[in-house]
Structures are given as C-alpha cells and as structure tokens.
Amino acid sequence: MSTRLLLLEDDPAIARTVAYALERDGLQVTHCLLVQDARQQMQRHPFDVLVLDVGLPDGSGLDLLRDVRHGQAAAALRLRQATPVLMLSARGEELDRVLGLELGADDYLAKPFSPRELAARVKALLRRASMPAPAPAAVPATPLVDDEAGQRITLHGQALPLTRREYRLLSHLLRGAGRIHSRDALLAAAWGDDSESTDRTVDTHIKTLRAKLREVDASREYISTHRGMGYCFDL
C-alpha cells in the first residue's frame, strides 16, 4: 500500500507544486483547503503523515495539531498519536515555531520553501516513524529508590533516616549494584579524594547503614562484605 499524506494548504498554487513533488516520491496526497475539510478526511481515512499550514481561512493547522496529539481526538480522527506532523507557515515567526513544536510537531518549514526540501523532510519523518522503538534498558529490580534531587533514599516506600555521608555511600553502592566497591572508592565517593578519613570510617558507616536498612526490612541483608576487597550492594 502507498503512503498516504494529508496536505492542508489554502494556496492552490503551492499545493499543486508540493503535491507534484510528493507524488513523484510515491506518496498518495490528499489536499484540503480548510481545517474542517481536513478533519472530515481524517475521519474517513487513516494517514501516515500530515503537512499542515498554520494560517487558514477557517482556523489554524495548530488547532488540528493539538487534536492529533490529544488521545481521544486522535482516535476520532483515525490517527496514531505518533503520526508524523510537519507544520508550514508563511510568517516564519518564532512564536509559531515554538508553539508548533510544543504542541508536538515533528518538523517546521517556513514559506517560501523548496518543494524538494519539503519532500526530503517528509521522507525523513517517515523513516524515523518506521524505525522500531528501542527496547527499554533492563533495570534491576530493587525496592530501594534513590531520589538524587531530594538527596534521600526510600526502601519499600519508606524514607531512610540517612546522614549526608550515609546517603552518598548508599547512593554510590546503588548506582553500582552487583559490583564490589573497594573501601578507597567508597571513601572517595562519600568523603572526597582529599579526605583524611580511613577505611575504618567506611566500615563504621556500612555497619550503620545495615542497621537502618534492617529496621525497615529485616528479611534480607542488602550490603555484603567481600573480605579483602570491599562491599557490594546485592540485587
């Protein structure tokens, strides 16, 4: 099946030139002069990509863009919310560009423009839309959540009463969960490279951390000791 493109443009001369360039690339172009006509076409047929002008006699392509990116409206218009949208504007004003992008436009082209450039941008949008979404990175399951902005860590939803050093120490262990961290590395992470603290300081803070973790969850030990090597946060 050919790729279907909806072109919303109230200037017939521009529309003919654009449609010719797009159809040469194998796209099936449906041209509408008014926003209302475009809505009706979108309710009748699904489209793979939209090219919408901003200034139109009965409204703005931005209004249609807003509907496209709204869940219920997109369903009524037989569109996927991720349908690529390229906006056109004769004004080329920054406000139009910013508003269009904030509403979810994928690209923006100011008039006057080259039909060949428009066709190239449309093809680029279609290529990106056809690419499979990257698989989400596997995140080790852990009941601890590190709120870096708030400088706090919760266990099973309960905030741990950590000192500043304890937070830095546990946060470092969490980021490298499953790896063994030497005392020197933990000392640098929590106290800084210039600290005069010793390995015993790390041991003491690990002991305190274990006690605080145990108060919330006594069913397991989260931090294991590897003799002669250091400590590890166990997944």
PDB file of N, CA, C and O in Angstrom, residues 86-140:
ATOM      1  N   LEU A  86       4.386  17.745   9.983  1.00  0.00           N
ATOM      2  CA  LEU A  86       5.250  18.849   9.575  1.00  0.00           C
ATOM      3  C   LEU A  86       4.387  20.090   9.405  1.00  0.00           C
ATOM      4  O   LEU A  86       3.369  20.048   8.717  1.00  0.00           O
ATOM      5  N   MET A  87       4.769  21.189  10.057  1.00  0.00           N
ATOM      6  CA  MET A  87       3.999  22.425  10.006  1.00  0.00           C
ATOM      7  C   MET A  87       4.595  23.387   8.979  1.00  0.00           C
ATOM      8  O   MET A  87       5.812  23.478   8.830  1.00  0.00           O
ATOM      9  N   LEU A  88       3.697  24.125   8.287  1.00  0.00           N
ATOM     10  CA  LEU A  88       4.087  25.167   7.344  1.00  0.00           C
ATOM     11  C   LEU A  88       3.586  26.511   7.853  1.00  0.00           C
ATOM     12  O   LEU A  88       2.533  26.578   8.482  1.00  0.00           O
ATOM     13  N   SER A  89       4.334  27.574   7.561  1.00  0.00           N
ATOM     14  CA  SER A  89       3.879  28.904   7.951  1.00  0.00           C
ATOM     15  C   SER A  89       4.468  29.946   7.019  1.00  0.00           C
ATOM     16  O   SER A  89       5.651  29.904   6.692  1.00  0.00           O
ATOM     17  N   ALA A  90       3.615  30.889   6.587  1.00  0.00           N
ATOM     18  CA  ALA A  90       4.095  31.988   5.743  1.00  0.00           C
ATOM     19  C   ALA A  90       4.797  33.042   6.575  1.00  0.00           C
ATOM     20  O   ALA A  90       5.615  33.801   6.074  1.00  0.00           O
ATOM     21  N   ARG A  91       4.481  33.082   7.874  1.00  0.00           N
ATOM     22  CA  ARG A  91       5.017  34.144   8.709  1.00  0.00           C
ATOM     23  C   ARG A  91       6.434  33.868   9.170  1.00  0.00           C
ATOM     24  O   ARG A  91       7.258  34.756   9.278  1.00  0.00           O
ATOM     25  N   GLY A  92       6.730  32.631   9.428  1.00  0.00           N
ATOM     26  CA  GLY A  92       8.063  32.280   9.887  1.00  0.00           C
ATOM     27  C   GLY A  92       8.401  32.869  11.235  1.00  0.00           C
ATOM     28  O   GLY A  92       9.578  33.057  11.558  1.00  0.00           O
ATOM     29  N   GLU A  93       7.395  33.192  12.032  1.00  0.00           N
ATOM     30  CA  GLU A  93       7.648  33.812  13.325  1.00  0.00           C
ATOM     31  C   GLU A  93       8.092  32.767  14.339  1.00  0.00           C
ATOM     32  O   GLU A  93       7.627  31.628  14.328  1.00  0.00           O
ATOM     33  N   GLU A  94       8.984  33.185  15.220  1.00  0.00           N
ATOM     34  CA  GLU A  94       9.488  32.264  16.230  1.00  0.00           C
ATOM     35  C   GLU A  94       8.366  31.727  17.113  1.00  0.00           C
ATOM     36  O   GLU A  94       8.356  30.557  17.480  1.00  0.00           O
ATOM     37  N   LEU A  95       7.383  32.580  17.427  1.00  0.00           N
ATOM     38  CA  LEU A  95       6.282  32.149  18.286  1.00  0.00           C
ATOM     39  C   LEU A  95       5.521  30.995  17.659  1.00  0.00           C
ATOM     40  O   LEU A  95       5.151  30.036  18.344  1.00  0.00           O
ATOM     41  N   ASP A  96       5.278  31.064  16.338  1.00  0.00           N
ATOM     42  CA  ASP A  96       4.592  29.971  15.657  1.00  0.00           C
ATOM     43  C   ASP A  96       5.406  28.685  15.742  1.00  0.00           C
ATOM     44  O   ASP A  96       4.869  27.607  15.998  1.00  0.00           O
ATOM     45  N   ARG A  97       6.709  28.801  15.517  1.00  0.00           N
ATOM     46  CA  ARG A  97       7.561  27.611  15.542  1.00  0.00           C
ATOM     47  C   ARG A  97       7.577  26.987  16.936  1.00  0.00           C
ATOM     48  O   ARG A  97       7.445  25.771  17.083  1.00  0.00           O
ATOM     49  N   VAL A  98       7.747  27.841  17.929  1.00  0.00           N
ATOM     50  CA  VAL A  98       7.800  27.333  19.302  1.00  0.00           C
ATOM     51  C   VAL A  98       6.481  26.681  19.690  1.00  0.00           C
ATOM     52  O   VAL A  98       6.453  25.580  20.255  1.00  0.00           O
ATOM     53  N   LEU A  99       5.364  27.336  19.364  1.00  0.00           N
ATOM     54  CA  LEU A  99       4.058  26.784  19.720  1.00  0.00           C
ATOM     55  C   LEU A  99       3.827  25.460  19.007  1.00  0.00           C
ATOM     56  O   LEU A  99       3.344  24.490  19.606  1.00  0.00           O
ATOM     57  N   GLY A 100       4.182  25.405  17.719  1.00  0.00           N
ATOM     58  CA  GLY A 100       4.005  24.156  16.982  1.00  0.00           C
ATOM     59  C   GLY A 100       4.805  23.017  17.575  1.00  0.00           C
ATOM     60  O   GLY A 100       4.300  21.904  17.745  1.00  0.00           O
ATOM     61  N   LEU A 101       6.053  23.281  17.914  1.00  0.00           N
ATOM     62  CA  LEU A 101       6.902  22.237  18.491  1.00  0.00           C
ATOM     63  C   LEU A 101       6.413  21.822  19.871  1.00  0.00           C
ATOM     64  O   LEU A 101       6.457  20.652  20.241  1.00  0.00           O
ATOM     65  N   GLU A 102       5.940  22.804  20.656  1.00  0.00           N
ATOM     66  CA  GLU A 102       5.417  22.482  21.987  1.00  0.00           C
ATOM     67  C   GLU A 102       4.151  21.633  21.896  1.00  0.00           C
ATOM     68  O   GLU A 102       3.880  20.813  22.771  1.00  0.00           O
ATOM     69  N   LEU A 103       3.363  21.844  20.833  1.00  0.00           N
ATOM     70  CA  LEU A 103       2.143  21.065  20.657  1.00  0.00           C
ATOM     71  C   LEU A 103       2.423  19.665  20.112  1.00  0.00           C
ATOM     72  O   LEU A 103       1.525  18.829  20.063  1.00  0.00           O
ATOM     73  N   GLY A 104       3.661  19.428  19.676  1.00  0.00           N
ATOM     74  CA  GLY A 104       4.021  18.079  19.241  1.00  0.00           C
ATOM     75  C   GLY A 104       4.375  17.938  17.781  1.00  0.00           C
ATOM     76  O   GLY A 104       4.438  16.812  17.274  1.00  0.00           O
ATOM     77  N   ALA A 105       4.602  19.064  17.063  1.00  0.00           N
ATOM     78  CA  ALA A 105       5.032  18.963  15.667  1.00  0.00           C
ATOM     79  C   ALA A 105       6.420  18.324  15.600  1.00  0.00           C
ATOM     80  O   ALA A 105       7.257  18.536  16.478  1.00  0.00           O
ATOM     81  N   ASP A 106       6.657  17.536  14.560  1.00  0.00           N
ATOM     82  CA  ASP A 106       7.948  16.872  14.402  1.00  0.00           C
ATOM     83  C   ASP A 106       8.927  17.706  13.599  1.00  0.00           C
ATOM     84  O   ASP A 106      10.142  17.531  13.723  1.00  0.00           O
ATOM     85  N   ASP A 107       8.415  18.617  12.769  1.00  0.00           N
ATOM     86  CA  ASP A 107       9.289  19.469  11.973  1.00  0.00           C
ATOM     87  C   ASP A 107       8.513  20.726  11.593  1.00  0.00           C
ATOM     88  O   ASP A 107       7.279  20.777  11.719  1.00  0.00           O
ATOM     89  N   TYR A 108       9.253  21.749  11.130  1.00  0.00           N
ATOM     90  CA  TYR A 108       8.652  23.051  10.822  1.00  0.00           C
ATOM     91  C   TYR A 108       9.367  23.633   9.619  1.00  0.00           C
ATOM     92  O   TYR A 108      10.598  23.581   9.537  1.00  0.00           O
ATOM     93  N   LEU A 109       8.606  24.163   8.660  1.00  0.00           N
ATOM     94  CA  LEU A 109       9.188  24.742   7.459  1.00  0.00           C
ATOM     95  C   LEU A 109       8.489  26.059   7.166  1.00  0.00           C
ATOM     96  O   LEU A 109       7.264  26.121   7.083  1.00  0.00           O
ATOM     97  N   ALA A 110       9.279  27.136   7.047  1.00  0.00           N
ATOM     98  CA  ALA A 110       8.723  28.467   6.787  1.00  0.00           C
ATOM     99  C   ALA A 110       8.683  28.733   5.286  1.00  0.00           C
ATOM    100  O   ALA A 110       9.590  28.351   4.544  1.00  0.00           O
ATOM    101  N   LYS A 111       7.614  29.405   4.845  1.00  0.00           N
ATOM    102  CA  LYS A 111       7.492  29.796   3.440  1.00  0.00           C
ATOM    103  C   LYS A 111       8.308  31.074   3.207  1.00  0.00           C
ATOM    104  O   LYS A 111       8.416  31.908   4.104  1.00  0.00           O
ATOM    105  N   PRO A 112       8.829  31.254   1.998  1.00  0.00           N
ATOM    106  CA  PRO A 112       8.809  30.299   0.870  1.00  0.00           C
ATOM    107  C   PRO A 112       9.808  29.175   1.093  1.00  0.00           C
ATOM    108  O   PRO A 112      10.844  29.364   1.740  1.00  0.00           O
ATOM    109  N   PHE A 113       9.511  28.000   0.547  1.00  0.00           N
ATOM    110  CA  PHE A 113      10.392  26.851   0.711  1.00  0.00           C
ATOM    111  C   PHE A 113      10.499  26.103  -0.610  1.00  0.00           C
ATOM    112  O   PHE A 113       9.697  26.305  -1.533  1.00  0.00           O
ATOM    113  N   SER A 114      11.474  25.260  -0.700  1.00  0.00           N
ATOM    114  CA  SER A 114      11.668  24.417  -1.879  1.00  0.00           C
ATOM    115  C   SER A 114      10.818  23.159  -1.742  1.00  0.00           C
ATOM    116  O   SER A 114      10.902  22.462  -0.718  1.00  0.00           O
ATOM    117  N   PRO A 115       9.995  22.832  -2.741  1.00  0.00           N
ATOM    118  CA  PRO A 115       9.224  21.579  -2.682  1.00  0.00           C
ATOM    119  C   PRO A 115      10.110  20.353  -2.502  1.00  0.00           C
ATOM    120  O   PRO A 115       9.712  19.390  -1.839  1.00  0.00           O
ATOM    121  N   ARG A 116      11.317  20.399  -3.069  1.00  0.00           N
ATOM    122  CA  ARG A 116      12.233  19.264  -2.910  1.00  0.00           C
ATOM    123  C   ARG A 116      12.687  19.137  -1.456  1.00  0.00           C
ATOM    124  O   ARG A 116      12.834  18.027  -0.939  1.00  0.00           O
ATOM    125  N   GLU A 117      12.903  20.289  -0.790  1.00  0.00           N
ATOM    126  CA  GLU A 117      13.270  20.225   0.627  1.00  0.00           C
ATOM    127  C   GLU A 117      12.113  19.668   1.449  1.00  0.00           C
ATOM    128  O   GLU A 117      12.322  18.860   2.354  1.00  0.00           O
ATOM    129  N   LEU A 118      10.901  20.102   1.127  1.00  0.00           N
ATOM    130  CA  LEU A 118       9.735  19.590   1.849  1.00  0.00           C
ATOM    131  C   LEU A 118       9.621  18.082   1.671  1.00  0.00           C
ATOM    132  O   LEU A 118       9.402  17.341   2.644  1.00  0.00           O
ATOM    133  N   ALA A 119       9.777  17.614   0.446  1.00  0.00           N
ATOM    134  CA  ALA A 119       9.693  16.178   0.190  1.00  0.00           C
ATOM    135  C   ALA A 119      10.768  15.418   0.961  1.00  0.00           C
ATOM    136  O   ALA A 119      10.514  14.343   1.516  1.00  0.00           O
ATOM    137  N   ALA A 120      11.978  15.978   0.999  1.00  0.00           N
ATOM    138  CA  ALA A 120      13.065  15.327   1.730  1.00  0.00           C
ATOM    139  C   ALA A 120      12.765  15.257   3.223  1.00  0.00           C
ATOM    140  O   ALA A 120      13.038  14.248   3.881  1.00  0.00           O
ATOM    141  N   ARG A 121      12.192  16.331   3.768  1.00  0.00           N
ATOM    142  CA  ARG A 121      11.857  16.331   5.202  1.00  0.00           C
ATOM    143  C   ARG A 121      10.751  15.327   5.508  1.00  0.00           C
ATOM    144  O   ARG A 121      10.776  14.655   6.541  1.00  0.00           O
ATOM    145  N   VAL A 122       9.762  15.237   4.613  1.00  0.00           N
ATOM    146  CA  VAL A 122       8.676  14.277   4.818  1.00  0.00           C
ATOM    147  C   VAL A 122       9.223  12.855   4.809  1.00  0.00           C
ATOM    148  O   VAL A 122       8.865  12.022   5.656  1.00  0.00           O
ATOM    149  N   LYS A 123      10.111  12.557   3.877  1.00  0.00           N
ATOM    150  CA  LYS A 123      10.693  11.210   3.820  1.00  0.00           C
ATOM    151  C   LYS A 123      11.507  10.911   5.080  1.00  0.00           C
ATOM    152  O   LYS A 123      11.486   9.784   5.577  1.00  0.00           O
ATOM    153  N   ALA A 124      12.208  11.921   5.583  1.00  0.00           N
ATOM    154  CA  ALA A 124      12.980  11.720   6.818  1.00  0.00           C
ATOM    155  C   ALA A 124      12.056  11.420   7.994  1.00  0.00           C
ATOM    156  O   ALA A 124      12.352  10.551   8.825  1.00  0.00           O
ATOM    157  N   LEU A 125      10.925  12.125   8.068  1.00  0.00           N
ATOM    158  CA  LEU A 125       9.960  11.873   9.141  1.00  0.00           C
ATOM    159  C   LEU A 125       9.399  10.456   9.037  1.00  0.00           C
ATOM    160  O   LEU A 125       9.233   9.770  10.052  1.00  0.00           O
ATOM    161  N   LEU A 126       9.103  10.019   7.834  1.00  0.00           N
ATOM    162  CA  LEU A 126       8.546   8.679   7.636  1.00  0.00           C
ATOM    163  C   LEU A 126       9.576   7.610   7.999  1.00  0.00           C
ATOM    164  O   LEU A 126       9.217   6.571   8.574  1.00  0.00           O
ATOM    165  N   ARG A 127      10.849   7.855   7.675  1.00  0.00           N
ATOM    166  CA  ARG A 127      11.888   6.885   8.047  1.00  0.00           C
ATOM    167  C   ARG A 127      11.994   6.754   9.558  1.00  0.00           C
ATOM    168  O   ARG A 127      12.091   5.644  10.087  1.00  0.00           O
ATOM    169  N   ARG A 128      11.985   7.898  10.241  1.00  0.00           N
ATOM    170  CA  ARG A 128      12.085   7.847  11.704  1.00  0.00           C
ATOM    171  C   ARG A 128      10.870   7.159  12.314  1.00  0.00           C
ATOM    172  O   ARG A 128      11.000   6.415  13.280  1.00  0.00           O
ATOM    173  N   ALA A 129       9.689   7.420  11.730  1.00  0.00           N
ATOM    174  CA  ALA A 129       8.470   6.819  12.280  1.00  0.00           C
ATOM    175  C   ALA A 129       8.438   5.308  12.087  1.00  0.00           C
ATOM    176  O   ALA A 129       7.818   4.585  12.874  1.00  0.00           O
ATOM    177  N   SER A 130       9.123   4.816  11.038  1.00  0.00           N
ATOM    178  CA  SER A 130       9.100   3.382  10.752  1.00  0.00           C
ATOM    179  C   SER A 130      10.142   2.608  11.536  1.00  0.00           C
ATOM    180  O   SER A 130      10.123   1.378  11.557  1.00  0.00           O
ATOM    181  N   MET A 131      11.067   3.334  12.169  1.00  0.00           N
ATOM    182  CA  MET A 131      12.107   2.651  12.933  1.00  0.00           C
ATOM    183  C   MET A 131      11.511   2.064  14.205  1.00  0.00           C
ATOM    184  O   MET A 131      10.705   2.705  14.878  1.00  0.00           O
ATOM    185  N   PRO A 132      11.871   0.827  14.545  1.00  0.00           N
ATOM    186  CA  PRO A 132      11.346   0.239  15.777  1.00  0.00           C
ATOM    187  C   PRO A 132      11.831   0.991  16.999  1.00  0.00           C
ATOM    188  O   PRO A 132      12.960   1.491  17.023  1.00  0.00           O
ATOM    189  N   ALA A 133      10.962   1.114  17.973  1.00  0.00           N
ATOM    190  CA  ALA A 133      11.336   1.805  19.208  1.00  0.00           C
ATOM    191  C   ALA A 133      12.413   1.005  19.927  1.00  0.00           C
ATOM    192  O   ALA A 133      12.367  -0.229  19.958  1.00  0.00           O
ATOM    193  N   PRO A 134      13.415   1.681  20.498  1.00  0.00           N
ATOM    194  CA  PRO A 134      14.460   0.946  21.214  1.00  0.00           C
ATOM    195  C   PRO A 134      13.895   0.237  22.431  1.00  0.00           C
ATOM    196  O   PRO A 134      13.003   0.752  23.111  1.00  0.00           O
ATOM    197  N   ALA A 135      14.398  -0.960  22.651  1.00  0.00           N
ATOM    198  CA  ALA A 135      13.935  -1.724  23.811  1.00  0.00           C
ATOM    199  C   ALA A 135      14.366  -1.009  25.079  1.00  0.00           C
ATOM    200  O   ALA A 135      15.504  -0.530  25.167  1.00  0.00           O
ATOM    201  N   PRO A 136      13.475  -0.899  26.058  1.00  0.00           N
ATOM    202  CA  PRO A 136      13.866  -0.237  27.301  1.00  0.00           C
ATOM    203  C   PRO A 136      14.992  -0.995  27.989  1.00  0.00           C
ATOM    204  O   PRO A 136      15.026  -2.223  27.972  1.00  0.00           O
ATOM    205  N   ALA A 137      15.913  -0.234  28.534  1.00  0.00           N
ATOM    206  CA  ALA A 137      17.038  -0.865  29.228  1.00  0.00           C
ATOM    207  C   ALA A 137      16.539  -1.627  30.450  1.00  0.00           C
ATOM    208  O   ALA A 137      15.634  -1.178  31.159  1.00  0.00           O
ATOM    209  N   ALA A 138      17.106  -2.784  30.639  1.00  0.00           N
ATOM    210  CA  ALA A 138      16.705  -3.598  31.782  1.00  0.00           C
ATOM    211  C   ALA A 138      17.155  -2.916  33.068  1.00  0.00           C
ATOM    212  O   ALA A 138      18.330  -2.583  33.227  1.00  0.00           O
ATOM    213  N   VAL A 139      16.230  -2.712  33.952  1.00  0.00           N
ATOM    214  CA  VAL A 139      16.532  -2.067  35.227  1.00  0.00           C
ATOM    215  C   VAL A 139      16.435  -3.108  36.338  1.00  0.00           C
ATOM    216  O   VAL A 139      15.395  -3.747  36.499  1.00  0.00           O
ATOM    217  N   PRO A 140      17.528  -3.344  37.037  1.00  0.00           N
ATOM    218  CA  PRO A 140      17.473  -4.338  38.110  1.00  0.00           C
ATOM    219  C   PRO A 140      16.373  -3.992  39.116  1.00  0.00           C
ATOM    220  O   PRO A 140      16.230  -2.839  39.518  1.00  0.00           O
TER     221      PRO A 140
END
